Amino acid sequence: MGMAWSSAPIPCTYTKTFGVGVRGLENCGLSCCINALLQSFAATTELQELLNRWQPSEESHDHNVPLELKRALEAMKDNKQDRPHQDFLECLHYNKVCRLMQHDADEVFHTILNLIQKQMSDQQTATAITNLYKIEVEGCCRCSECKNEHCVPNFFLSFPLHLPERTSTLEDCMKMFFECQKLEGSEAFYCGRCEKKTPSVQGYRLVSLPSILCFNLKRVRKTSSYPKKLNLKVSFPETINLSEILPEEHPQLSQSRYRLYAVIVHVGTAMCGHYTAYIYSTDRQWYYIDDSHTSRVSWEAVQETYGGRELFSHTAYMLLYRTLNTEAA
Ligand SMILES: [Zn+2]
């Protein structure tokens, strides 16, 4: 996709063994973003189990995103088709995720999940799919004078993490997300109990964590002239325990240990980019997938996406972790 450096051939170790390894997907007219997302969905066995349980009803219309996703993921498993994702791409195009356009992977990820919820005939399964990713939070605002607190429930399908202006870790970004902000002066809120505008403290409180935990590293910063990509280094671990990171006021979490299994990588600048993915497959190996090219790699190769190197802007953009509580290992 027009990236000068990416034309170097990558050794292809594509395996045909069923259920082991990964299979590449041809780039059909700038589809790298959707290809990378499809690889992450294919690695999300929990999602596939829910899709497999669903029996689409007869009246399921054309251009149904959950149906085409289900078909694409099934077709990716058997190697009969050259383009197992073609109908899914066409279906997304019909649903306003247009072909021949560059997309933001996190936006498309949200669009796909929202369309699943909207278009699935079985609403119970659709909700179960949303719940797989649903991070429940409360947005709270506390009056500094009377200590009265007003909380509003909210949720995220991916944690929107802004980056500090320095080399940092995923843990730092999480802590920053939950840091409270003081609202005073012109920003002060009206407190119903004090019956006036008072200084207050505002922040998010975590309510529950899902089985699949997705982080979106917000690397694009809007400047007055054009969007700029931040190449700052953000390291992330293969396993993470959130109860060790979050401030004490957060409730005890029933599931807090997670393992990384997919990294969606953005290559290039904010203006011209390409997406690839690292996948930890069921055979407990990491794979790098750049459209149709796949290769087996080490964890050290995944760590190359931490960022911080100006010339080689190959950085993690979305991180998908799965809970370890349900896994035998
Ligand atoms: Zn008050």
Coordinates of C-alpha atoms and ligand atoms in Angstrom, one line a residue:
M1 CA 0.0 0.0 0.0
G2 CA 2.5 2.6 -1.2
M3 CA 4.9 2.3 1.6
A4 CA 8.4 2.6 0.2
W5 CA 10.1 0.3 2.6
S6 CA 7.5 -2.5 2.7
S7 CA 8.1 -3.9 -0.7
A8 CA 11.0 -6.2 0.5
P9 CA 9.8 -9.8 0.3
I10 CA 9.0 -11.4 3.6
P11 CA 9.6 -15.1 3.8
C12 CA 6.4 -17.0 3.6
T13 CA 6.0 -19.9 6.0
Y14 CA 2.3 -20.3 5.4
T15 CA 1.1 -23.5 6.8
K16 CA -1.8 -25.5 5.5
T17 CA -2.4 -27.5 8.6
F18 CA -5.9 -27.0 9.9
G19 CA -6.2 -24.9 13.0
V20 CA -2.5 -24.3 13.3
G21 CA -0.7 -21.1 12.2
V22 CA -2.3 -18.4 10.2
R23 CA -3.2 -17.7 6.6
G24 CA -2.5 -14.4 4.8
L25 CA -5.2 -12.4 3.1
E26 CA -4.6 -10.7 -0.3
N27 CA -4.7 -6.9 -0.3
C28 CA -7.8 -6.2 -2.3
G29 CA -7.7 -2.4 -3.0
L30 CA -6.4 -0.9 0.3
S31 CA -7.9 -3.6 2.4
C32 CA -4.9 -3.9 4.7
C33 CA -6.8 -2.3 7.7
I34 CA -9.7 -4.8 7.4
N35 CA -7.2 -7.6 6.7
A36 CA -5.4 -6.9 9.9
L37 CA -8.7 -6.7 11.9
L38 CA -9.9 -10.0 10.3
Q39 CA -6.7 -11.6 11.5
S40 CA -7.4 -10.4 15.0
F41 CA -11.0 -11.7 14.8
A42 CA -9.8 -15.1 13.5
A43 CA -7.5 -15.3 16.6
T44 CA -10.5 -14.5 18.8
T45 CA -11.8 -18.0 19.2
E46 CA -14.4 -16.7 21.7
L47 CA -16.0 -14.6 19.0
Q48 CA -16.0 -17.5 16.6
E49 CA -17.7 -19.8 19.1
L50 CA -20.5 -17.2 19.4
L51 CA -20.8 -16.8 15.7
N52 CA -20.9 -20.6 15.2
R53 CA -23.7 -20.9 17.7
W54 CA -25.8 -18.5 15.7
Q55 CA -28.1 -19.9 13.1
P56 CA -28.9 -17.0 10.7
S57 CA -32.6 -16.8 10.0
E58 CA -34.0 -17.3 6.5
E59 CA -34.8 -13.6 6.2
S60 CA -31.2 -12.6 6.8
H61 CA -30.8 -10.0 4.1
D62 CA -27.8 -9.4 1.8
H63 CA -25.0 -7.2 3.1
N64 CA -25.3 -8.6 6.6
V65 CA -22.0 -7.9 8.4
P66 CA -22.2 -10.6 11.1
L67 CA -23.2 -13.2 8.5
E68 CA -20.3 -12.3 6.1
L69 CA -17.9 -12.1 9.0
K70 CA -18.9 -15.6 10.1
R71 CA -18.5 -16.9 6.5
A72 CA -15.1 -15.1 6.1
L73 CA -13.7 -16.6 9.3
E74 CA -14.9 -20.1 8.3
A75 CA -13.4 -19.6 4.8
M76 CA -10.1 -18.5 6.3
K77 CA -9.9 -21.9 8.1
D78 CA -10.2 -24.2 5.0
N79 CA -7.9 -23.2 2.3
K80 CA -10.2 -23.6 -0.6
Q81 CA -10.7 -20.0 -1.5
D82 CA -8.1 -17.5 -2.8
R83 CA -10.0 -14.6 -1.3
P84 CA -12.0 -15.8 1.7
H85 CA -12.6 -12.2 2.7
Q86 CA -13.9 -10.8 -0.6
D87 CA -17.6 -11.0 0.3
F88 CA -16.9 -9.5 3.7
L89 CA -15.1 -6.5 2.1
E90 CA -18.0 -6.0 -0.3
C91 CA -20.5 -6.2 2.5
L92 CA -18.5 -3.6 4.5
H93 CA -18.3 -1.4 1.5
Y94 CA -22.1 -1.6 1.2
N95 CA -22.3 -0.6 4.9
K96 CA -20.3 2.5 4.3
V97 CA -16.8 1.2 5.1
C98 CA -15.7 2.1 1.6
R99 CA -13.1 0.3 -0.5
L100 CA -10.2 2.2 -1.9
M101 CA -10.0 4.4 1.2
Q102 CA -7.6 4.4 4.1
H103 CA -9.3 3.7 7.3
D104 CA -8.6 4.0 11.0
A105 CA -8.4 0.4 12.4
D106 CA -10.0 1.4 15.7
E107 CA -12.9 3.1 14.0
V108 CA -13.5 0.1 11.7
F109 CA -13.3 -2.2 14.7
H110 CA -16.1 -0.2 16.4
T111 CA -18.1 0.0 13.2
I112 CA -18.0 -3.8 12.8
L113 CA -19.0 -4.5 16.4
N114 CA -21.8 -2.0 16.2
L115 CA -23.1 -3.5 12.9
I116 CA -23.0 -7.0 14.5
Q117 CA -25.2 -5.7 17.3
K118 CA -27.5 -4.0 14.9
Q119 CA -27.8 -6.6 12.1
M120 CA -27.8 -9.9 13.9
S121 CA -31.1 -11.7 14.0
D122 CA -30.3 -13.3 17.3
Q123 CA -30.0 -10.3 19.7
Q124 CA -28.9 -12.4 22.6
T125 CA -25.9 -13.7 20.8
A126 CA -25.2 -10.2 19.4
T127 CA -25.1 -8.8 23.0
A128 CA -22.9 -11.7 24.0
I129 CA -20.4 -10.6 21.3
T130 CA -20.5 -7.0 22.4
N131 CA -20.0 -8.1 26.0
L132 CA -16.9 -10.0 25.0
Y133 CA -15.2 -6.6 24.6
K134 CA -17.3 -4.4 26.9
I135 CA -15.3 -2.4 29.4
E136 CA -17.7 -0.9 31.9
V137 CA -16.8 2.3 33.6
E138 CA -18.4 5.1 35.5
G139 CA -17.7 8.8 34.7
C140 CA -17.7 10.4 38.2
C141 CA -17.7 14.0 39.2
R142 CA -17.2 14.9 42.9
C143 CA -17.9 18.3 44.4
S144 CA -14.8 19.5 46.3
E145 CA -16.9 21.4 48.9
C146 CA -19.8 19.0 49.9
K147 CA -18.1 15.8 48.5
N148 CA -21.3 14.9 46.8
E149 CA -20.6 12.5 43.9
H150 CA -22.5 12.2 40.6
C151 CA -21.7 9.1 38.5
V152 CA -22.8 8.2 35.0
P153 CA -22.4 4.6 33.6
N154 CA -20.5 4.4 30.4
F155 CA -18.6 1.7 28.4
F156 CA -15.8 1.3 25.9
L157 CA -15.1 -1.5 23.4
S158 CA -11.5 -0.5 23.3
F159 CA -9.6 1.6 25.9
P160 CA -8.8 4.9 24.3
L161 CA -5.3 5.5 25.7
H162 CA -3.5 8.8 25.2
L163 CA 0.2 8.8 25.3
P164 CA 2.3 10.8 27.8
E165 CA 4.9 13.1 26.2
R166 CA 7.8 10.7 27.1
T167 CA 8.8 7.1 26.8
S168 CA 6.3 5.1 28.7
T169 CA 4.6 1.8 29.3
L170 CA 1.1 0.5 28.8
E171 CA 0.7 0.7 32.6
D172 CA 1.6 4.4 32.5
C173 CA -1.0 5.1 29.9
M174 CA -3.6 3.2 31.9
K175 CA -2.7 5.2 35.1
M176 CA -3.0 8.4 33.1
F177 CA -6.4 7.4 31.8
F178 CA -7.7 6.9 35.3
E179 CA -6.1 10.1 36.7
C180 CA -8.6 12.5 38.1
Q181 CA -8.9 16.1 36.7
K182 CA -9.6 19.2 38.7
L183 CA -12.4 21.3 37.3
E184 CA -12.4 24.9 38.6
G185 CA -13.0 28.4 37.5
S186 CA -14.8 28.6 34.2
E187 CA -14.7 24.8 34.0
A188 CA -16.5 24.4 37.3
F189 CA -19.7 22.3 37.4
Y190 CA -23.0 23.1 39.0
C191 CA -23.5 21.1 42.2
G192 CA -27.1 20.4 43.0
R193 CA -26.5 20.1 46.7
C194 CA -24.4 23.3 47.1
E195 CA -26.8 25.0 44.6
K196 CA -23.9 26.8 42.9
K197 CA -20.9 26.2 40.7
T198 CA -18.1 24.6 42.7
P199 CA -14.7 23.2 42.0
S200 CA -14.9 19.5 41.4
V201 CA -12.8 16.4 40.6
Q202 CA -13.7 14.3 37.6
G203 CA -12.5 10.9 36.5
Y204 CA -13.3 7.4 35.4
R205 CA -13.8 4.5 37.7
L206 CA -13.6 0.9 36.4
V207 CA -16.8 -1.2 36.9
S208 CA -15.9 -4.4 35.1
L209 CA -13.5 -5.9 32.6
P210 CA -14.3 -8.1 29.7
S211 CA -12.8 -11.5 28.5
I212 CA -11.2 -9.7 25.6
L213 CA -9.5 -6.5 26.5
C214 CA -8.6 -4.1 23.7
F215 CA -6.4 -1.1 24.0
N216 CA -6.1 1.6 21.4
L217 CA -2.9 3.6 21.6
K218 CA -3.9 7.0 20.4
R219 CA -0.8 7.8 18.3
V220 CA -2.3 10.4 16.0
R221 CA -2.3 14.0 17.3
K222 CA -4.2 16.6 15.5
T223 CA -2.2 19.8 15.0
S224 CA -3.2 23.0 13.3
S225 CA -1.9 22.0 9.9
Y226 CA -2.1 18.2 9.6
P227 CA -2.4 15.1 11.8
K228 CA 0.9 13.9 13.2
K229 CA 1.8 10.5 14.3
L230 CA 3.6 10.1 17.7
N231 CA 6.5 7.8 17.5
L232 CA 7.2 7.8 21.3
K233 CA 8.1 4.4 22.7
V234 CA 5.2 2.7 24.6
S235 CA 6.2 -0.8 25.8
F236 CA 3.6 -3.4 26.7
P237 CA 4.0 -6.8 28.3
E238 CA 2.9 -10.3 27.1
T239 CA 0.9 -10.7 30.3
I240 CA -0.6 -8.0 32.4
N241 CA -2.3 -7.9 35.8
L242 CA -4.6 -4.9 36.0
S243 CA -5.2 -5.1 39.7
E244 CA -1.6 -4.2 40.2
I245 CA -1.9 -1.1 38.0
L246 CA -5.2 0.4 39.0
P247 CA -5.4 2.8 41.9
E248 CA -6.8 1.4 45.1
E249 CA -10.2 3.0 44.9
H250 CA -11.2 0.7 42.0
P251 CA -13.2 -2.3 43.0
Q252 CA -11.7 -5.7 43.3
L253 CA -11.7 -7.2 39.8
S254 CA -12.9 -10.8 39.3
Q255 CA -10.6 -11.1 36.2
S256 CA -7.5 -9.0 36.0
R257 CA -4.8 -11.2 34.5
Y258 CA -4.6 -11.0 30.7
R259 CA -2.4 -12.4 27.9
L260 CA -1.6 -10.6 24.7
Y261 CA -2.7 -12.4 21.6
A262 CA -3.0 -9.8 18.8
V263 CA -1.2 -6.6 17.9
I264 CA -2.5 -4.4 15.1
V265 CA 0.4 -2.4 13.8
H266 CA 0.4 0.9 11.9
V267 CA 3.2 1.4 9.5
G268 CA 4.0 4.9 8.1
T269 CA 2.8 8.3 8.9
A270 CA -0.6 9.7 9.9
M271 CA -1.2 10.7 6.3
C272 CA 0.0 7.6 4.5
G273 CA 0.0 4.3 6.3
H274 CA -0.4 0.6 6.1
Y275 CA -1.7 -2.0 8.7
T276 CA -0.2 -5.3 9.6
A277 CA -0.7 -7.7 12.5
Y278 CA 1.1 -9.9 14.9
I279 CA -1.0 -12.9 16.1
Y280 CA -0.3 -15.4 18.9
S281 CA -1.9 -18.4 17.3
T282 CA -3.5 -21.5 18.9
D283 CA -0.1 -23.3 18.3
R284 CA 1.4 -20.9 20.9
Q285 CA 3.6 -19.2 18.3
W286 CA 3.7 -15.5 17.2
Y287 CA 3.1 -14.8 13.6
Y288 CA 3.6 -11.6 11.6
I289 CA 1.0 -11.1 8.9
D290 CA 1.4 -8.4 6.2
D291 CA -1.6 -9.0 4.0
S292 CA -0.8 -12.2 2.1
H293 CA 2.7 -12.6 3.6
T294 CA 2.9 -14.5 6.9
S295 CA 6.0 -15.5 8.9
R296 CA 6.6 -17.1 12.2
V297 CA 8.3 -14.7 14.6
S298 CA 9.5 -14.4 18.1
W299 CA 8.1 -12.2 21.0
E300 CA 11.2 -10.0 20.5
A301 CA 9.9 -9.2 17.0
V302 CA 6.6 -8.1 18.4
Q303 CA 8.5 -5.8 20.8
E304 CA 9.9 -4.0 17.8
T305 CA 6.5 -2.3 17.6
Y306 CA 7.0 -0.4 20.9
G307 CA 8.0 2.6 18.8
G308 CA 10.5 5.3 19.6
R309 CA 12.6 5.0 16.4
E310 CA 12.0 7.8 14.0
L311 CA 12.9 6.2 10.7
F312 CA 11.1 2.9 11.2
S313 CA 7.7 3.9 12.1
H314 CA 6.2 0.5 12.7
T315 CA 4.2 0.9 15.8
A316 CA 1.5 -1.0 17.8
Y317 CA -1.8 0.7 17.4
M318 CA -4.3 -1.8 18.9
L319 CA -3.5 -4.4 21.5
L320 CA -5.8 -7.4 22.2
Y321 CA -5.5 -9.3 25.4
R322 CA -7.5 -12.3 26.6
T323 CA -8.3 -13.1 30.2
L324 CA -6.1 -15.8 31.7
N325 CA -8.7 -16.8 34.2
T326 CA -10.5 -19.2 31.8
E327 CA -7.4 -20.5 30.2
A328 CA -5.8 -23.7 31.4
A329 CA -2.3 -22.5 31.1
Ligands
ZN1 ZN -21.4 20.4 46.4

